XYZ file of C-alpha atoms in Angstrom:
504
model
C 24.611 66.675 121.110
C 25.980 63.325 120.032
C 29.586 62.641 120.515
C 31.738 60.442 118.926
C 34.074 58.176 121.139
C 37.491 58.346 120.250
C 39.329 55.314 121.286
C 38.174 52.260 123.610
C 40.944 52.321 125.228
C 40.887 55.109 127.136
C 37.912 53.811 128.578
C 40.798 51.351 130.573
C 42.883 51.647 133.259
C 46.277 52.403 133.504
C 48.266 50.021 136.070
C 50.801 51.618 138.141
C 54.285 50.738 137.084
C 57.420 50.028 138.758
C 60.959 50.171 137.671
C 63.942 49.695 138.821
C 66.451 53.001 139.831
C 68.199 52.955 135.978
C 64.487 53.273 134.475
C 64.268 56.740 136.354
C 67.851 58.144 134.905
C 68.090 56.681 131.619
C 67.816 58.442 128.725
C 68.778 57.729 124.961
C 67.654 60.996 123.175
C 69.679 60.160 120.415
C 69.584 56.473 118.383
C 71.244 56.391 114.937
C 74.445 57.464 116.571
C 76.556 55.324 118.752
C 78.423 58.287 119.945
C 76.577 61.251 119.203
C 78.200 64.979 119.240
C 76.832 66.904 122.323
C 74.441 68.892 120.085
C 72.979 66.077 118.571
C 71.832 64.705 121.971
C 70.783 68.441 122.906
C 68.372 68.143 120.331
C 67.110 64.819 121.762
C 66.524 66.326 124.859
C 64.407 69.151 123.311
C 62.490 66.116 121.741
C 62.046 64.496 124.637
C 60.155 67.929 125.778
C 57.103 66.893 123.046
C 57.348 63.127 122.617
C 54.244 60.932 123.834
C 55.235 58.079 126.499
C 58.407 59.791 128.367
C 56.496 59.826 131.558
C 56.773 56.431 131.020
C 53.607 54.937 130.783
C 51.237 54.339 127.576
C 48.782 57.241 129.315
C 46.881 59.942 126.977
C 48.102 62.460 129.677
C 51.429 61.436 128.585
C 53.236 63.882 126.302
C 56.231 65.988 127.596
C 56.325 69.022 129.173
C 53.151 70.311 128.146
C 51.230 67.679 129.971
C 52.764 68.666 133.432
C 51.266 72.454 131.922
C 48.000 71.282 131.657
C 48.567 68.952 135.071
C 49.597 71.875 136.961
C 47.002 74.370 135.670
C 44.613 71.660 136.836
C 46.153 71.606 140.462
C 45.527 75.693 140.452
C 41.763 75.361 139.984
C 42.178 78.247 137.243
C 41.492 75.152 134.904
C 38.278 73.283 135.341
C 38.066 69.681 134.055
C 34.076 70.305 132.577
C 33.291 66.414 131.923
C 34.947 63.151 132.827
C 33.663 61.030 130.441
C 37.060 59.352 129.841
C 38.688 59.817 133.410
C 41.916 61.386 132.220
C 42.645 63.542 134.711
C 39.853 63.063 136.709
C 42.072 61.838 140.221
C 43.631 65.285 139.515
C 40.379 67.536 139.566
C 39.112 65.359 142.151
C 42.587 65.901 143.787
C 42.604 62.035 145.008
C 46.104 61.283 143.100
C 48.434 63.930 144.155
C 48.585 61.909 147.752
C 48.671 58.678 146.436
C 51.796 57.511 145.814
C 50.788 54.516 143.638
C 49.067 56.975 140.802
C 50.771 57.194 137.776
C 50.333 61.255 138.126
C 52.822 61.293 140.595
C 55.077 58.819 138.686
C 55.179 60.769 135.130
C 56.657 63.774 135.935
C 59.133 62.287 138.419
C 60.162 59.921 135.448
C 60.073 62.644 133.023
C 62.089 65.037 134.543
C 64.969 62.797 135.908
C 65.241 61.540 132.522
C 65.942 64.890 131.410
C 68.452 65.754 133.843
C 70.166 62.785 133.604
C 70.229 63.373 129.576
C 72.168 66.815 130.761
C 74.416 64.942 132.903
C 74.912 62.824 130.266
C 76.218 65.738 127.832
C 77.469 67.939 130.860
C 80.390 65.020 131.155
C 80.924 64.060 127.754
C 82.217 67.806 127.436
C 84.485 67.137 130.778
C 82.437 67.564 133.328
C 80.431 70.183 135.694
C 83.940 72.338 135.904
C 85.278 72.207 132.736
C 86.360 75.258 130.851
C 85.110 74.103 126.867
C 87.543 75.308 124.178
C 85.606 76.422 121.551
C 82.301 78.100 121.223
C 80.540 75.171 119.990
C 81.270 73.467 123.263
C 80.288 75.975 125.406
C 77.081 76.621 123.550
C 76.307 72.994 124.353
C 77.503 73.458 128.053
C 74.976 75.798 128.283
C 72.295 74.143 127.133
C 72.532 71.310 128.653
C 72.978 72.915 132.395
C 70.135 75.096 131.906
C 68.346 71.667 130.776
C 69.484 69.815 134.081
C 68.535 73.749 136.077
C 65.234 73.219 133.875
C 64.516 69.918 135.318
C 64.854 70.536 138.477
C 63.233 73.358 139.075
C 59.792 71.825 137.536
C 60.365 68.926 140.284
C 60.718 71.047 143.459
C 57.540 72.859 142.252
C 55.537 69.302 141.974
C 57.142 67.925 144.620
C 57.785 70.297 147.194
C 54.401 72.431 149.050
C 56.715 75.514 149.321
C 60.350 77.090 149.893
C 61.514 75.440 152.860
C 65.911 75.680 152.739
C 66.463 73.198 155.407
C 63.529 70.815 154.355
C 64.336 67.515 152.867
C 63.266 67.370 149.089
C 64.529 65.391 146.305
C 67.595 63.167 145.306
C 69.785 65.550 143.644
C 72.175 63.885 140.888
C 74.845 66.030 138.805
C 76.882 63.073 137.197
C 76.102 60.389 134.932
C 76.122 57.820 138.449
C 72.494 56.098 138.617
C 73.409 54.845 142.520
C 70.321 55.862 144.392
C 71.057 58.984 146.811
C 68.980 60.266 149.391
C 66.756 63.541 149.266
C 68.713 66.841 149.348
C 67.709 69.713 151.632
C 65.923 72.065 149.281
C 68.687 74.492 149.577
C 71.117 72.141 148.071
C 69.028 71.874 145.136
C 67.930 75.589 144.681
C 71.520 76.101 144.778
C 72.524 74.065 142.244
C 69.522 75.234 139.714
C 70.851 78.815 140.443
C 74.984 77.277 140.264
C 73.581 75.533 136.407
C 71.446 78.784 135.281
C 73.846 81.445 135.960
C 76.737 79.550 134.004
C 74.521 78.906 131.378
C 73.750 82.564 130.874
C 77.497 83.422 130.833
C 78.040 80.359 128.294
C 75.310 81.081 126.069
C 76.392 84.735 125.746
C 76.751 85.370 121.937
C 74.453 81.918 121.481
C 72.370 81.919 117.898
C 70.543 79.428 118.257
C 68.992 77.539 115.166
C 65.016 78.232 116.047
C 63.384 78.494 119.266
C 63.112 75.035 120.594
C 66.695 75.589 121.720
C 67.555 77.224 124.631
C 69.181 80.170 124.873
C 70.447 82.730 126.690
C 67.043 84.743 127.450
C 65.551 81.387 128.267
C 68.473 80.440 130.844
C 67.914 84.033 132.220
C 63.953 82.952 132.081
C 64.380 80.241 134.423
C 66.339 81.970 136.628
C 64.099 84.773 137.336
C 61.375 81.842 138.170
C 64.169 80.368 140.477
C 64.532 83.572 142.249
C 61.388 84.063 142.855
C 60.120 80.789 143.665
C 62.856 81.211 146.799
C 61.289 84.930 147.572
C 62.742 87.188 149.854
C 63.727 90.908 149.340
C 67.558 89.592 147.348
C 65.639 86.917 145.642
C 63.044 89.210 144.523
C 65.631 91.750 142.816
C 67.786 89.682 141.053
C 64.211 88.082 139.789
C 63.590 91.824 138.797
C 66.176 92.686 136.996
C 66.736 89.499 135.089
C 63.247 90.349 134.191
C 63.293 93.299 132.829
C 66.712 92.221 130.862
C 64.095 89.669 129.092
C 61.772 92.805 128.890
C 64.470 95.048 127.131
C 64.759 92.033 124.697
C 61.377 90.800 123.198
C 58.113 92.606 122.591
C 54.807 91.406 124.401
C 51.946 89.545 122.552
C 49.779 92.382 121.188
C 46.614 92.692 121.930
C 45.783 91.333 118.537
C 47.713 88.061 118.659
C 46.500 88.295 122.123
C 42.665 87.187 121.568
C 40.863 85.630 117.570
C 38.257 88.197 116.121
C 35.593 87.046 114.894
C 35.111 90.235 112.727
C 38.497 89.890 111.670
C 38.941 86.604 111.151
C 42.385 86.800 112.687
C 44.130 86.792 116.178
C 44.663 84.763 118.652
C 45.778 81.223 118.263
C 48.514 80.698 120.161
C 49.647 77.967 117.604
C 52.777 79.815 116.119
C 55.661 79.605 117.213
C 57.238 82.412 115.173
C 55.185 84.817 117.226
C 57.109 87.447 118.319
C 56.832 87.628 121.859
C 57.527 83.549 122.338
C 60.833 82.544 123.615
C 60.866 79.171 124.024
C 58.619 77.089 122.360
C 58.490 73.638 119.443
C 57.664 73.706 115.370
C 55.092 70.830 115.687
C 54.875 69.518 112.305
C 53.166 65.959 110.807
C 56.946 64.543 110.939
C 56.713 64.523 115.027
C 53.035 62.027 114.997
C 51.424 63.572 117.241
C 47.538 62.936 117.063
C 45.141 62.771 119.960
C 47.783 61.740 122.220
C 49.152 65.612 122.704
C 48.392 68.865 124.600
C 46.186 69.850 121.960
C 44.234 66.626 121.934
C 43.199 67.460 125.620
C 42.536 70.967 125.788
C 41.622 72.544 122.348
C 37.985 71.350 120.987
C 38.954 72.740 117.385
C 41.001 69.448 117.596
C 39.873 65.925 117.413
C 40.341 65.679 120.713
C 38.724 64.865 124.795
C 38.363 68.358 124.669
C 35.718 68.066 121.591
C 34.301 65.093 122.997
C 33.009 65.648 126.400
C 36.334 66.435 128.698
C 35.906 70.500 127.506
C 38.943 72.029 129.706
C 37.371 75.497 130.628
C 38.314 78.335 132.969
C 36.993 78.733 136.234
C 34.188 80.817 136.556
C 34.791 82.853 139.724
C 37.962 83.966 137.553
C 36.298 84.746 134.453
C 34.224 86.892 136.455
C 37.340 89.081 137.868
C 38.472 89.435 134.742
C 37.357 93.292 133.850
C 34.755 94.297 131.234
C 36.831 96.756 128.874
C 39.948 93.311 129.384
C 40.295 92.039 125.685
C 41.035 88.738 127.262
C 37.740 88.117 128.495
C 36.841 87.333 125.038
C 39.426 84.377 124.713
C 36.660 82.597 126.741
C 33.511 81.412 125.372
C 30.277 78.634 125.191
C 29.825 77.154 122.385
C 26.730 75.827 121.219
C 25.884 73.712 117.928
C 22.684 74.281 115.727
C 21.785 73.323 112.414
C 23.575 74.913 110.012
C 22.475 77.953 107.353
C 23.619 79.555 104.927
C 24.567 82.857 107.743
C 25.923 80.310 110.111
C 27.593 77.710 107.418
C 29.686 75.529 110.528
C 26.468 75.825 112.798
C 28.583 77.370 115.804
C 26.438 80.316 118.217
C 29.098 81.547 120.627
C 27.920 83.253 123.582
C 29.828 84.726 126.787
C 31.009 81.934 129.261
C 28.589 80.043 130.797
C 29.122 76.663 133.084
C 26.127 75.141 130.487
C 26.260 74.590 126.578
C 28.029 72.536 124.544
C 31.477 73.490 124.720
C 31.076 75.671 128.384
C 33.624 78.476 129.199
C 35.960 76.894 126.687
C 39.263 79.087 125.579
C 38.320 78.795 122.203
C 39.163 82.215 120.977
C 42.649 81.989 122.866
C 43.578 78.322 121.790
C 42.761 76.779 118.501
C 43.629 75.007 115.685
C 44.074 77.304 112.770
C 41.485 76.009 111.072
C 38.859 76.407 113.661
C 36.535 73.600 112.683
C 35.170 71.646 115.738
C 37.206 68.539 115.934
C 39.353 69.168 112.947
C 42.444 69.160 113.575
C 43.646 65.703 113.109
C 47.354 65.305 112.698
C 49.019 67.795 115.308
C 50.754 70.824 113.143
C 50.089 73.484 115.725
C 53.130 74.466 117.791
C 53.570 74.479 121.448
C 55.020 77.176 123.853
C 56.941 76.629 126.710
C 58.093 80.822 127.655
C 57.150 84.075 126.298
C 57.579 87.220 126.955
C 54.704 88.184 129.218
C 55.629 86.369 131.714
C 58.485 88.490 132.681
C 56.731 91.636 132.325
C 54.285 90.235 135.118
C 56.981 88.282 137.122
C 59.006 92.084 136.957
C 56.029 94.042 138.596
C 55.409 91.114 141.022
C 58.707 91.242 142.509
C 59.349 94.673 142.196
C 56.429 95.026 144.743
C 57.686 92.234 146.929
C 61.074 94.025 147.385
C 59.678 97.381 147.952
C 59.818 99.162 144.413
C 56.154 99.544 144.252
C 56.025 102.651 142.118
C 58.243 101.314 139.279
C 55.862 97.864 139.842
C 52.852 99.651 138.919
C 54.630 101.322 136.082
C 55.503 98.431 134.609
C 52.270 96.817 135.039
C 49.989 99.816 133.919
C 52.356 99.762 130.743
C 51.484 96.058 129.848
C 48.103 96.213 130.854
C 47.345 99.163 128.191
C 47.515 96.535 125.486
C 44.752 94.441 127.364
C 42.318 96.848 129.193
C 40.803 100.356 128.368
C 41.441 101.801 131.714
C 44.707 100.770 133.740
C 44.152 104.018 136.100
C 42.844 102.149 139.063
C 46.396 100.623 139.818
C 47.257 104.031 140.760
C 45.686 103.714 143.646
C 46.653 100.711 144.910
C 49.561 99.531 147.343
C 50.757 96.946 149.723
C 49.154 93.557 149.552
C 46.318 94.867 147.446
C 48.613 95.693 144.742
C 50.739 92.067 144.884
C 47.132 90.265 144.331
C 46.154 92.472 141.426
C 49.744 91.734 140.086
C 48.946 88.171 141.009
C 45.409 88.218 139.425
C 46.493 89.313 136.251
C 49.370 86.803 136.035
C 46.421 83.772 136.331
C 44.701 85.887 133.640
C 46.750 86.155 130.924
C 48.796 82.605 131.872
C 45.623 80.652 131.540
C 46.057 77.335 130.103
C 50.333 77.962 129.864
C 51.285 75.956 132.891
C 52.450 79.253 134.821
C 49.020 79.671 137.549
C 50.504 76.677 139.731
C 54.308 78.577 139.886
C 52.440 81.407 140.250
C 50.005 79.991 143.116
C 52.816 78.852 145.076
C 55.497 81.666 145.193
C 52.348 83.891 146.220
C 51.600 81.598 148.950
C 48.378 81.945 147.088
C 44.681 80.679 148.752
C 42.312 79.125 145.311
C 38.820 78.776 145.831
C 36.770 76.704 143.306
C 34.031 78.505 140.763
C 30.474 77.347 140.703
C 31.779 75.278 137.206
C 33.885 72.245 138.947
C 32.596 69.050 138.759
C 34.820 68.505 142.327
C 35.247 70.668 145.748
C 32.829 73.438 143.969
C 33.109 76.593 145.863
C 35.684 75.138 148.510
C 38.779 76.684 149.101
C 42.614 74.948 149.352
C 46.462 76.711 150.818
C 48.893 76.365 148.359
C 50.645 73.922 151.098
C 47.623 71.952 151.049
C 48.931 68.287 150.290
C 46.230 67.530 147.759
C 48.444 70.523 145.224
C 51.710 68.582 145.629
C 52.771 65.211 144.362
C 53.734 62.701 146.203
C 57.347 60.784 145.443
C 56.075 57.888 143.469
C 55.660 54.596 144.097
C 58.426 52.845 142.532
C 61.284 55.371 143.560
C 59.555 54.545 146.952
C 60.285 50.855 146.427
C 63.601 51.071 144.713
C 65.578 53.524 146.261
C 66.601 52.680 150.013
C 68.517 55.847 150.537
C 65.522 58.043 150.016
């Protein structure tokens, strides 16, 4: 099949910058104001989330918070990059830039994600600081957005930067004021505590919190990312306040049914993943033509109903050996597919034949019937109008049952799980019979499973203390198996904080 190429210059390469230490912590999410109110710059923050370029660099892996999704789904192995026709991403499948310090995959997160805590800081002291008492509800609404923001931020870096939960290991400068003098890495401890000190004011300020739409944090979203916090630090305690902050997310929001859960082709319907008034989404953005986002975006690397590297050679596909563990009567094995093209006729109009996954084809083990653009024409979507999610509700059904069973509650675990996995399989009586560590990796399993391609297998991978081994589909390391502590799945400080920050 001929493909078109899409732009000569991602045929270059990208040079590895260097800044100095204000490049790292600036942030102006808000321009046509020279003193904006706190919401106003909350809202730049939340645009900073799906902007192109505030990684820092020029990159087509550079586009908010959904490129570190698709970066860390990558790391996992559940993703398989299927061609690398245009190298983007290629050092990550081929797991070559997470150790080098001078790749710009190390540097756009670490850019990205100070930038947005700084932005917090930023807000956090225009309303008086981290221990000021606001006065009226409008100022603690903002409070609370912006510590969950900073909480937000840092959490994503310990997971990228960080192999595992280590309290008294050195990790990351830690800044919670507007200061941009260079400070030295913080035990891990100090940071966890301050993600967990930012998340659980945030719940208490956002309590009574309606927000405008669901690109604004809330109060189920602060609770969100404190359940992840929890259980990224494990332990029995950990594992129950993950629990029941859980299930308070649980009590609160309906899961994706198993109709918006996978596209019929009988139906014509289902599926999609491209709305963000979905019911079971949380946290998530309205993409519309007025944010210009083209090829440069999530869906320009991962959906092939896009014009995108997806489309045109770089398919992003799931990992075979996983595919394969997903069960015959699971609704979800049908999100993936290969896709072939043939001449059209009049049956077949768009000339499409899709087949079960397959490591050969046209578009191989793609997650077309998961992902696409509504308008599912190969290559079609042009101008980005389909939305992005960032949290739904399925998570926390799956994060409940995995640390219910950590802490001990197995029984109401597999209660929980059998309940959610009736709107995906036929037959959830096998859990019955399963316990102990055999019951954590089924929780685990399904977690990859319905996560795929959300940026949630990597968390997942490392609060498991999780062992990947690589389906007979990647191009790199095919069949080999990596730790979760293995360096090559955590970044390396970059370069330029390297050079410009003596203290580290």
């Amino acid at each position: 099949m001929t493909k078109k190429i899409i732009f000569s210059a991602v045929l270059g390469l990208l040079v590895t910058l260097t800044s100095c230490r204000e490049e790292f912590l600036q942030s102006e999410p808000t321009e046509t104001l020279s003193n904006p109110p706190a919401q106003a710059k909350l809202y730049g923050l939340y645009q900073m989330m799906v902007n192109t370029e505030t990684g820092g660099t020029t990159g087509h892996d550079d586009y908010g918070q959904k490129g570190y999704d698709l970066l860390s789904d990558l790391l996992s192995s559940d993703m398989v990059l299927s061609g690398v026709t245009y190298g983007w991403y290629r050092n990550v499948a081929n797991l070559t830039a997470p150790v080098d310090y001078t790749q710009n995959t190390n540097y756009q997160p670490w850019r990205y994600y100070y930038r947005i805590g700084y932005a917090a800081n930023d807000v956090i002291s225009g309303l008086g600081g981290n221990d000021a008492v606001p006065a009226n509800n409008t100022d603690k609404f903002a409070m609370g957005q912006a510590k969950a923001m900073r909480a937000y931020s840092y959490f994503y870096l310990l997971q990228f930067f960080t192999p595992k939960y280590d309290p008294e290991a050195k990790s990351i400068p830690l800044y919670t004021d507007t200061s941009v003098i260079a400070k030295p890495r913080a035990k891990q401890s100090e940071v966890y505590a301050q993600i967990v000190k930012d998340l659980t004011e945030a719940i208490q300020l956002l309590d009574g919190f309606s927000r405008a739409n669901k690109g604004i944090i809330n109060r189920a979203v602060a609770q969100g990312l404190l359940a992840y916090t929890y259980a990224a630090m494990g332990g029995n305690e950990n594992n129950e306040k993950a629990a029941a902050l859980a299930q308070q997310i649980m009590a609160a929001y309906p899961v994706t049914s198993r109709s918006e859960a996978v596209f019929s082709v009988d139906s014509g319907s289902g599926g999609g993943f491209n709305d963000l008034k979905t019911s079971s989404w949380m946290w998530g953005y309205d993409i519309s033509e007025a944010n210009g986002l083209d090829l440069i975006s999530w869906w320009g690397q991962a959906d092939i109903f896009t014009y995108s590297y997806a489309w045109a050679g770089d398919a992003k596909s799931i990992d075979l050996g996983l595919y394969s563990a997903i069960r015959t009567d699971d609704v979800r094995k049908q999100q993936f597919v290969t896709i072939d093209e043939v001449d059209p006729t009049p049956a077949n109009p768009l000339g499409y034949v899709y087949r079960p996954a397959t490591q050969d084809g046209d578009y191989p083990a793609v997650p077309a019937n998961k992902f696409y653009a509504p308008g599912r024409v190969i290559g079609g979507q042009r101008i980005i109008t389909s939305d992005y999610v960032f949290m739904r509700s399925d998570e926390f059904y799956l994060l409940a049952a995995e640390t219910l069973a950590k802490s001990g509650s197995e029984a109401q675990a597999k209660t929980i799980l059998k309940n959610y996995l009736s709107n995906r399989l036929n037959d959830t009586s096998y859990i019955d019979a399963l316990s102990g560590v055999a019951l954590q990796k089924e929780i685990y399993l399904q977690t990859r499973i319905e996560l795929w391609g959300e940026g949630k297998s990597y968390l997942a991978m490392k609060r498991n203390q999780a062992t990947v081994t690589r389906g007979p589909n990647h191009l790199f390391f095919m069949g080999q198996s990596f730790n979760f502590d293995d360096p090559r799945l955590t970044l390396s400080i970059p370069q330029a904080e390297v050079n410009n920050n003596p203290n580290l």
